[in-house]
Coordinates of C-alpha atoms in Angstrom, one line a residue:
M1 CA 1.3 65.3 -22.6
A2 CA 3.2 62.1 -23.8
A3 CA 6.9 63.5 -23.9
D4 CA 6.2 66.3 -21.9
G5 CA 9.2 67.0 -19.9
M6 CA 10.7 64.0 -20.5
E7 CA 13.4 64.3 -23.3
V8 CA 17.2 64.1 -22.5
S9 CA 18.6 67.3 -22.5
S10 CA 21.8 67.0 -24.9
G11 CA 23.8 70.0 -25.2
G12 CA 22.4 73.3 -27.3
G13 CA 21.0 71.5 -29.8
G14 CA 22.1 72.7 -33.3
G15 CA 22.8 75.7 -35.2
G16 CA 25.9 76.4 -33.0
G17 CA 28.1 79.9 -33.2
N18 CA 26.7 81.6 -30.0
K19 CA 28.5 81.3 -27.5
Q20 CA 27.6 81.6 -23.7
P21 CA 28.8 83.8 -20.9
Q22 CA 29.3 81.6 -17.5
I23 CA 26.2 82.0 -15.6
S24 CA 26.2 81.6 -11.7
M25 CA 24.4 78.6 -10.3
V26 CA 22.1 81.3 -9.1
G27 CA 20.8 82.7 -12.2
L28 CA 21.0 79.1 -13.7
F29 CA 18.1 78.4 -11.2
L30 CA 16.5 81.3 -11.5
A31 CA 16.7 81.0 -15.2
C32 CA 14.7 77.4 -15.2
M33 CA 12.1 78.9 -13.3
V34 CA 9.7 78.8 -16.2
A35 CA 9.9 75.0 -15.8
G36 CA 8.0 74.9 -11.9
G37 CA 5.1 77.8 -14.0
V38 CA 4.5 75.0 -16.7
Q39 CA 4.6 71.9 -14.3
Y40 CA 2.0 74.0 -11.6
G41 CA -0.8 74.1 -14.7
W42 CA 0.3 70.6 -15.7
A43 CA -0.6 69.1 -11.8
L44 CA -3.7 70.8 -12.3
Q45 CA -4.6 69.4 -16.0
L46 CA -4.1 66.0 -14.7
S47 CA -5.7 66.2 -11.5
L48 CA -8.7 68.0 -12.6
L49 CA -9.6 67.9 -16.3
T50 CA -10.3 64.8 -16.2
P51 CA -13.0 64.5 -13.6
Y52 CA -14.4 68.3 -14.1
V53 CA -15.1 68.0 -18.3
Q54 CA -17.7 65.0 -17.2
T55 CA -19.9 68.1 -15.7
L56 CA -20.2 69.6 -18.8
G57 CA -22.1 66.5 -20.1
I58 CA -19.0 64.7 -21.9
P59 CA -19.5 60.8 -21.3
H60 CA -16.8 59.0 -19.5
A61 CA -16.4 57.0 -22.4
L62 CA -14.9 59.8 -24.1
T63 CA -12.9 61.8 -21.9
S64 CA -9.5 59.9 -22.7
V65 CA -10.0 60.9 -26.5
M66 CA -9.5 64.0 -25.1
W67 CA -6.3 63.4 -24.3
L68 CA -5.1 62.5 -28.0
C69 CA -4.0 66.4 -28.7
G70 CA -1.0 65.4 -26.2
P71 CA 0.7 63.2 -27.8
I72 CA 0.0 64.9 -30.9
A73 CA 1.3 67.7 -29.9
G74 CA 4.5 65.5 -28.4
L75 CA 4.8 63.9 -31.7
L76 CA 4.6 67.4 -34.0
V77 CA 4.9 70.8 -31.9
Q78 CA 7.9 69.6 -30.4
P79 CA 9.9 68.3 -33.2
C80 CA 8.9 71.6 -34.9
V81 CA 9.5 74.1 -32.3
G82 CA 12.6 72.4 -31.2
L83 CA 14.0 72.7 -35.5
Y84 CA 13.1 76.4 -35.4
S85 CA 14.1 77.7 -31.7
D86 CA 17.9 75.8 -33.2
K87 CA 18.0 78.4 -35.9
C88 CA 15.9 81.9 -34.4
T89 CA 18.1 84.7 -35.0
S90 CA 16.1 86.7 -32.9
K91 CA 17.1 89.2 -30.2
L92 CA 16.2 87.9 -27.5
G93 CA 18.0 84.3 -28.3
R94 CA 16.7 81.3 -29.7
R95 CA 14.9 80.1 -27.0
R96 CA 13.0 83.1 -24.6
P97 CA 10.9 84.1 -27.8
F98 CA 9.0 80.6 -28.1
I99 CA 8.9 80.4 -24.2
F100 CA 7.5 83.8 -23.9
T101 CA 5.0 83.0 -26.8
G102 CA 4.2 79.6 -25.5
C103 CA 3.3 81.2 -22.0
I104 CA 1.0 83.9 -23.5
I105 CA -0.9 81.2 -24.9
I106 CA -0.7 79.1 -22.0
C107 CA -2.7 81.8 -20.1
I108 CA -4.9 82.5 -22.8
S109 CA -5.8 78.6 -22.8
V110 CA -6.0 78.4 -18.8
I111 CA -8.8 81.3 -18.8
V112 CA -11.1 79.9 -21.5
I113 CA -11.1 76.2 -19.7
G114 CA -11.7 78.3 -16.5
F115 CA -14.4 80.3 -17.5
S116 CA -15.8 77.7 -20.1
S117 CA -19.4 77.3 -18.2
D118 CA -19.6 80.8 -18.0
I119 CA -19.3 81.1 -21.8
G120 CA -21.7 78.3 -22.5
Y121 CA -24.1 80.0 -19.7
A122 CA -23.9 83.0 -21.9
L123 CA -23.9 81.0 -25.0
G124 CA -27.8 80.0 -24.0
D125 CA -26.9 76.2 -22.6
T126 CA -29.3 76.7 -19.7
T127 CA -31.0 79.6 -17.8
E128 CA -30.9 77.0 -15.0
D129 CA -29.0 77.6 -11.8
C130 CA -25.9 75.4 -11.3
K131 CA -26.8 74.1 -8.2
V132 CA -29.8 72.2 -9.6
Y133 CA -28.9 72.0 -13.4
T134 CA -27.3 69.0 -14.3
G135 CA -28.1 68.5 -17.8
K136 CA -25.3 68.9 -21.0
R137 CA -23.8 72.0 -21.7
L138 CA -22.5 71.8 -24.9
H139 CA -21.0 75.3 -25.8
A140 CA -19.4 75.0 -22.5
A141 CA -18.3 71.5 -23.4
L142 CA -17.0 73.0 -27.0
F143 CA -14.7 75.6 -25.5
F144 CA -13.6 73.7 -22.6
V145 CA -12.1 71.3 -25.4
M146 CA -11.1 74.0 -27.4
G147 CA -9.0 75.4 -24.5
F148 CA -7.7 71.9 -23.2
W149 CA -6.3 70.9 -26.2
L150 CA -4.8 74.4 -27.0
L151 CA -3.3 74.2 -23.7
D152 CA -1.3 70.7 -24.6
F153 CA -0.1 72.4 -27.9
S154 CA 1.4 75.6 -26.0
N155 CA 2.9 73.8 -23.2
N156 CA 4.6 71.4 -25.6
T157 CA 5.7 74.4 -27.1
V158 CA 7.4 76.0 -23.7
Q159 CA 8.9 72.4 -22.5
G160 CA 11.7 71.9 -25.4
P161 CA 12.9 75.3 -25.8
A162 CA 13.0 75.7 -22.1
R163 CA 15.3 72.1 -21.4
A164 CA 17.0 73.8 -24.7
L165 CA 17.8 76.6 -23.1
M166 CA 19.1 75.0 -19.8
A167 CA 21.7 73.0 -21.5
D168 CA 22.7 76.3 -23.6
L169 CA 23.2 78.0 -20.0
A170 CA 24.8 75.2 -18.2
G171 CA 28.2 76.2 -19.2
S172 CA 30.9 74.7 -16.7
H173 CA 28.0 73.5 -14.3
G174 CA 27.3 70.7 -16.7
P175 CA 24.2 69.4 -18.2
S176 CA 23.5 67.1 -15.2
T177 CA 23.4 70.4 -12.5
A178 CA 21.6 72.0 -15.4
N179 CA 19.1 69.1 -15.9
A180 CA 18.9 68.5 -11.9
I181 CA 18.0 72.3 -11.9
F182 CA 15.3 71.5 -14.3
V183 CA 13.7 68.9 -12.7
S184 CA 13.7 70.4 -9.1
W185 CA 11.6 73.3 -10.5
M186 CA 9.0 70.6 -12.0
A187 CA 8.9 68.9 -8.8
I188 CA 8.1 72.3 -7.0
G189 CA 5.0 72.8 -10.1
N190 CA 4.0 69.2 -9.1
I191 CA 3.7 70.2 -5.2
L192 CA 2.0 73.0 -5.7
G193 CA -0.3 72.2 -8.7
Y194 CA -1.6 69.0 -6.7
S195 CA -1.7 70.8 -3.5
S196 CA -3.7 73.5 -5.6
G197 CA -6.0 70.5 -6.6
S198 CA -6.7 68.6 -4.0
T199 CA -8.0 72.2 -1.9
D200 CA -11.8 72.8 -2.0
K201 CA -11.5 76.2 -0.4
W202 CA -10.7 78.2 -3.0
H203 CA -14.7 79.4 -3.6
T204 CA -14.3 80.8 -0.1
W205 CA -11.9 82.6 -0.6
F206 CA -12.5 83.8 -3.9
P207 CA -16.5 84.1 -3.3
F208 CA -16.7 86.2 -6.8
L209 CA -15.6 83.4 -8.8
Q210 CA -19.3 81.5 -7.7
T211 CA -21.7 82.2 -10.6
K212 CA -25.5 80.9 -12.0
A213 CA -23.0 79.1 -14.0
C214 CA -20.6 77.9 -11.9
C215 CA -21.0 76.5 -8.6
E216 CA -18.3 75.3 -5.9
A217 CA -16.3 72.5 -7.6
C218 CA -16.2 75.2 -10.9
A219 CA -15.3 77.7 -8.8
N220 CA -12.2 75.7 -7.2
L221 CA -11.5 74.8 -10.7
K222 CA -11.4 78.2 -11.8
A223 CA -9.5 80.1 -8.9
A224 CA -6.8 77.5 -8.9
F225 CA -6.1 77.9 -12.6
L226 CA -6.2 82.0 -12.3
V227 CA -3.4 81.2 -9.5
S228 CA -1.5 79.2 -12.3
V229 CA -1.4 81.8 -14.1
V230 CA -0.1 84.2 -12.0
F231 CA 2.7 81.8 -11.3
L232 CA 3.1 81.2 -14.7
G233 CA 3.4 85.2 -15.3
L234 CA 5.8 85.3 -12.9
S235 CA 7.7 82.2 -13.8
T236 CA 7.9 83.5 -17.3
V237 CA 8.8 87.4 -16.4
V238 CA 11.9 86.0 -14.3
T239 CA 12.8 83.6 -16.9
M240 CA 13.3 86.2 -19.4
I241 CA 15.1 88.3 -17.3
F242 CA 17.8 85.7 -16.2
A243 CA 18.5 83.7 -19.1
N244 CA 20.0 86.4 -20.6
E245 CA 20.8 84.5 -24.1
V246 CA 23.4 85.3 -27.1
P247 CA 21.6 85.6 -30.6
L248 CA 22.8 83.5 -32.7
D249 CA 24.8 84.6 -35.7
P250 CA 22.5 84.2 -39.0
A251 CA 25.4 83.3 -40.9
A252 CA 25.6 80.1 -38.1
A253 CA 22.0 80.0 -38.4
K254 CA 22.4 79.2 -42.4
Q255 CA 24.9 77.0 -42.2
G256 CA 23.0 75.1 -40.2
E257 CA 20.0 74.5 -42.4
E258 CA 22.6 72.4 -44.7
G259 CA 23.2 69.7 -42.4
E260 CA 21.5 66.5 -41.6
P261 CA 17.4 67.1 -42.1
S262 CA 15.7 67.8 -39.0
G263 CA 11.5 68.2 -37.9
P264 CA 8.9 65.5 -36.8
F265 CA 9.7 63.0 -39.5
A266 CA 13.7 63.3 -39.2
V267 CA 13.4 60.4 -36.8
F268 CA 11.7 57.8 -38.6
K269 CA 14.5 58.5 -41.9
G270 CA 17.4 58.2 -39.3
M271 CA 15.9 54.7 -37.6
K272 CA 18.2 52.5 -39.6
N273 CA 21.1 54.7 -37.9
L274 CA 19.9 53.1 -34.5
P275 CA 22.7 51.7 -32.0
P276 CA 22.4 48.4 -31.4
G277 CA 19.9 47.7 -28.6
M278 CA 17.9 50.4 -29.1
P279 CA 14.7 48.7 -31.0
Q280 CA 14.8 46.9 -27.8
V281 CA 14.7 49.7 -25.4
F282 CA 12.3 51.4 -27.5
I283 CA 9.3 48.2 -27.3
V284 CA 9.9 47.6 -23.8
T285 CA 9.9 51.5 -23.2
G286 CA 6.3 51.2 -24.9
L287 CA 5.2 48.7 -23.1
T288 CA 6.0 50.5 -19.8
W289 CA 4.3 53.3 -20.7
L290 CA 1.1 51.4 -21.5
S291 CA 0.7 50.0 -18.2
W292 CA 1.4 53.7 -16.6
F293 CA -1.4 56.1 -18.8
P294 CA -4.2 54.4 -17.7
F295 CA -3.3 55.5 -13.9
I296 CA -2.3 58.6 -15.4
L297 CA -5.3 59.6 -16.9
F298 CA -7.7 58.6 -14.5
D299 CA -6.3 57.9 -11.3
T300 CA -8.3 61.2 -9.8
D301 CA -11.5 59.7 -11.6
W302 CA -10.9 56.7 -10.1
M303 CA -10.9 57.6 -6.7
G304 CA -13.9 59.9 -7.4
R305 CA -16.1 56.9 -9.1
E306 CA -14.8 53.6 -7.8
M307 CA -13.3 54.4 -3.7
Y308 CA -16.2 57.5 -3.1
H309 CA -18.8 56.1 -5.4
G310 CA -19.5 59.4 -6.8
R311 CA -21.0 60.8 -10.3
P312 CA -19.9 64.1 -11.5
D313 CA -23.7 64.2 -13.0
G314 CA -25.0 62.8 -10.3
S315 CA -27.5 64.0 -7.3
P316 CA -26.2 66.5 -5.0
T317 CA -24.6 64.1 -2.8
E318 CA -23.0 62.0 -5.3
V319 CA -21.5 65.2 -6.7
A320 CA -20.5 66.0 -3.2
N321 CA -18.6 62.1 -3.1
Y322 CA -17.2 62.6 -6.4
Q323 CA -15.7 65.6 -5.6
E324 CA -14.1 64.8 -2.6
G325 CA -12.6 61.4 -4.5
V326 CA -11.2 63.8 -6.5
R327 CA -9.4 65.8 -4.0
Q328 CA -7.9 63.0 -2.2
G329 CA -6.7 61.8 -5.5
A330 CA -5.2 65.6 -6.1
F331 CA -3.6 65.0 -2.7
G332 CA -2.5 61.5 -3.5
L333 CA -0.7 63.1 -6.5
L334 CA 0.9 65.8 -4.2
L335 CA 1.9 62.7 -1.9
N336 CA 3.4 60.4 -5.2
S337 CA 5.6 63.7 -6.8
I338 CA 6.8 64.1 -2.9
V339 CA 7.7 60.2 -3.1
L340 CA 9.2 60.6 -6.9
G341 CA 11.2 63.3 -5.8
V342 CA 13.4 61.8 -3.0
S343 CA 13.6 58.6 -4.9
S344 CA 14.8 60.4 -7.7
F345 CA 18.4 60.6 -5.7
L346 CA 18.4 56.7 -5.1
I347 CA 18.1 55.7 -8.9
E348 CA 21.7 56.2 -9.5
P349 CA 23.0 54.5 -6.7
M350 CA 20.3 51.7 -7.0
C351 CA 21.0 51.2 -10.6
R352 CA 25.5 51.2 -10.0
K353 CA 24.5 48.3 -7.7
L354 CA 22.3 46.7 -9.5
T355 CA 22.6 48.0 -13.4
A356 CA 19.7 49.7 -15.2
K357 CA 18.2 46.4 -16.2
V358 CA 17.3 44.9 -12.7
V359 CA 15.8 48.6 -11.9
W360 CA 14.0 48.7 -14.6
V361 CA 12.2 45.2 -14.7
M362 CA 11.7 46.1 -10.8
S363 CA 9.8 48.7 -11.3
S364 CA 7.5 47.2 -14.0
F365 CA 6.4 43.8 -11.7
L366 CA 5.8 46.7 -9.0
V367 CA 3.6 48.4 -11.3
C368 CA 1.8 45.2 -12.2
V369 CA 1.2 44.3 -8.3
A370 CA -0.3 48.1 -7.9
M371 CA -2.4 47.9 -11.2
A372 CA -3.9 44.8 -9.8
M373 CA -4.5 45.9 -6.4
V374 CA -6.4 48.9 -8.1
T375 CA -8.3 46.7 -9.8
V376 CA -9.2 44.4 -7.0
L377 CA -9.7 47.0 -4.8
S378 CA -12.2 48.3 -6.7
S379 CA -14.0 45.8 -7.5
W380 CA -13.6 44.7 -3.9
A381 CA -15.4 48.5 -3.4
L382 CA -17.9 47.7 -5.5
G383 CA -18.8 44.6 -3.6
D384 CA -19.1 42.6 -6.7
I385 CA -16.6 41.9 -9.3
G386 CA -19.8 42.2 -11.5
G387 CA -21.0 45.0 -10.1
N388 CA -21.7 48.5 -11.7
V389 CA -20.1 51.6 -10.6
Q390 CA -23.2 53.6 -10.1
D391 CA -25.3 51.5 -8.5
A392 CA -22.5 50.7 -5.6
A393 CA -22.6 51.1 -1.8
A394 CA -20.3 53.4 0.2
V395 CA -16.6 52.3 0.1
D396 CA -15.4 52.2 4.6
K397 CA -12.6 54.2 5.3
G398 CA -10.0 51.4 5.0
L399 CA -10.4 51.2 0.8
K400 CA -10.0 54.7 0.6
S401 CA -7.0 54.6 2.8
T402 CA -5.1 51.7 0.9
A403 CA -6.1 53.6 -2.4
L404 CA -4.4 56.6 -1.0
A405 CA -1.5 54.2 0.1
I406 CA -1.6 53.0 -3.8
F407 CA -0.4 56.7 -5.0
V408 CA 2.3 57.2 -2.3
F409 CA 3.7 53.2 -3.5
L410 CA 3.9 54.4 -7.0
G411 CA 6.5 57.0 -6.4
F412 CA 9.4 55.0 -6.8
P413 CA 8.4 53.3 -9.8
F414 CA 7.2 56.8 -11.7
A415 CA 10.6 57.9 -10.9
V416 CA 12.1 55.0 -12.6
L417 CA 10.1 55.4 -15.3
C418 CA 11.6 58.6 -15.5
S419 CA 15.2 58.2 -15.3
V420 CA 16.3 55.0 -16.4
P421 CA 15.2 54.6 -20.1
F422 CA 16.5 58.0 -20.9
A423 CA 19.5 57.3 -19.1
V424 CA 19.9 53.9 -20.7
T425 CA 19.4 55.6 -24.0
A426 CA 21.9 58.4 -23.5
Q427 CA 24.3 55.3 -23.0
L428 CA 23.5 53.9 -26.1
A429 CA 23.6 56.5 -28.1
A430 CA 27.0 57.5 -26.7
S431 CA 28.5 53.7 -27.3
K432 CA 27.8 54.6 -30.7
G433 CA 29.7 58.3 -30.7
G434 CA 26.8 60.7 -31.1
G435 CA 22.8 60.4 -32.4
Q436 CA 20.7 61.3 -29.1
G437 CA 19.1 63.3 -30.7
L438 CA 17.7 60.7 -32.8
C439 CA 17.8 58.4 -29.7
T440 CA 15.6 60.4 -28.4
G441 CA 13.1 61.0 -30.7
V442 CA 12.5 57.5 -30.6
L443 CA 12.2 57.5 -27.3
N444 CA 9.4 60.0 -27.8
I445 CA 7.2 57.8 -30.2
S446 CA 7.6 54.5 -27.2
I447 CA 5.7 57.2 -25.5
V448 CA 3.6 59.0 -27.8
V449 CA 2.3 55.9 -29.5
P450 CA 1.0 54.0 -26.4
Q451 CA -0.5 57.1 -24.9
M452 CA -2.7 57.6 -28.2
I453 CA -3.8 53.6 -28.0
I454 CA -4.9 54.0 -24.3
A455 CA -6.2 57.6 -25.3
V456 CA -8.6 55.6 -27.7
G457 CA -9.2 52.2 -26.2
S458 CA -9.9 53.2 -22.6
G459 CA -12.9 54.6 -23.2
P460 CA -14.6 51.8 -25.4
W461 CA -13.1 49.2 -22.8
D462 CA -14.9 51.4 -20.0
E463 CA -18.0 51.6 -21.3
L464 CA -18.5 48.1 -22.1
F465 CA -17.6 46.8 -18.8
G466 CA -19.7 49.4 -16.4
K467 CA -18.5 52.7 -17.2
G468 CA -15.9 53.0 -14.5
N469 CA -11.9 52.4 -14.6
I470 CA -11.5 48.7 -13.6
P471 CA -10.6 47.3 -17.4
A472 CA -8.3 50.0 -18.0
F473 CA -6.7 49.0 -14.6
G474 CA -6.8 45.4 -15.2
V475 CA -5.4 45.7 -18.8
A476 CA -2.4 47.9 -17.5
A477 CA -1.8 45.5 -14.7
V478 CA -0.9 42.8 -18.0
F479 CA 0.8 45.3 -19.9
A480 CA 3.5 45.8 -16.7
F481 CA 3.9 42.5 -16.6
T482 CA 4.3 41.7 -20.5
A483 CA 7.1 45.1 -20.2
A484 CA 9.0 43.2 -16.8
I485 CA 9.4 40.2 -19.0
A486 CA 10.2 41.9 -22.3
G487 CA 13.0 43.8 -20.1
I488 CA 14.0 40.5 -19.0
I489 CA 14.7 39.3 -22.8
M490 CA 15.3 42.0 -24.4
L491 CA 16.9 45.1 -22.5
P492 CA 20.5 45.2 -23.2
K493 CA 23.1 44.6 -20.2
Q494 CA 24.8 47.2 -19.4
P495 CA 27.9 47.4 -17.2
K496 CA 26.8 48.8 -13.7
T497 CA 29.8 51.8 -13.7
S498 CA 28.1 53.1 -16.7
F499 CA 25.0 54.7 -15.4
R500 CA 24.5 58.2 -15.2
S501 CA 21.7 60.1 -14.5
V502 CA 20.2 62.1 -17.4
S503 CA 16.9 63.2 -17.1
M504 CA 13.9 62.5 -14.4
G505 CA 11.2 64.2 -16.0
G506 CA 7.6 64.9 -14.7
G507 CA 5.0 66.2 -17.1
H508 CA 2.1 63.6 -16.3

């Protein structure tokens, strides 16, 4: 996760020497279809996998550790792939070999995840039917985690080259148009993915996917991921056909090796060359993401546990309640994506009118309010601030509707998060006359580190305070308030007219 789909497109990126023929607008749109295919899988991953892995016996307190793969991949894989794709001399071009290989690995990892219960059953996790067995399935959990980590690494393998490809092909259309197309496909992928995650009819449409090891919820997940494989395969084929790259001249690639150092550690080496104001942006960005990751990682689990009072490993009624909550959470994320997409068109005019600093600070205050509401709502739903999630009574319809409304409400501040920090970074880099790659790398670190902190810390916090999600959301509210105050004090002032939309990625 981390910086997946979040980096600024700043051009062809190193290597030079290969001039692309002008591509039509339709061709540019089709060349970027792979972004939608990848985002489809991301949406399913974010909405379904945290709840599902708990049905295999992994404790709630450890599920967050699973997500450590995202920041590790964002920190190491994307820079390395970016470096090698800049210098790739394949006949297919610089980017397409990495996109194709990454998509193949994504398909393999998704199949492993979807069939992890069946694999575990075959290896002796249990001989009982999944309708009656609620114990641990260690082999299934092992293959699930392996597939999950492989999925994160392969997603990161595709994301960087896909964005760079759009910058390479943009031509006279310009990077803003290319980036808008990229984001449009990501929005399409989000909507399709969250729609799939909110559907509980997959097992009736594809009944053959149900087995003794894989009951309704498992079959729903398996079918949704298999459909995502088909869509990703189609997207990859379309991109490979329409993204007709001109191969890089080997001489140009060799010459590029004599330039400045690059790769995952080049960012750290270049810290001393940051433009004025960038360290402050780095800090505020980190605080902002610290306020977001608890919700990003546990939103559907929160709906299943606190709002619907289910348990992934409880009685049949508790499991049904939990799955209903997860589906409602996925539906909330679908609505969130729609609001995000609409709001994205409002960010630039708002920043021109109010300045990027004011919009950024305002969004942090909104997140603070939302996370505080989540915390209070959860405590209210439990009937007792000190109550245990597992023993709470059923929550009424009004609280469930309010919880869903929070998903919608957060669409606007998330649009700000996915755009303004990147635009401010680009402006600071431009004011120095370049260095966007370095500044983007620094911004990536300010996303990666917060996710690591939340992934490592939220599980133990929640285990300590009742095995729910309330502590993590309470901490998120504090971080959001801190980010708003830090933004007021630290963010550099920029002219209203200097703002230009640079990136509105997704990936979470």
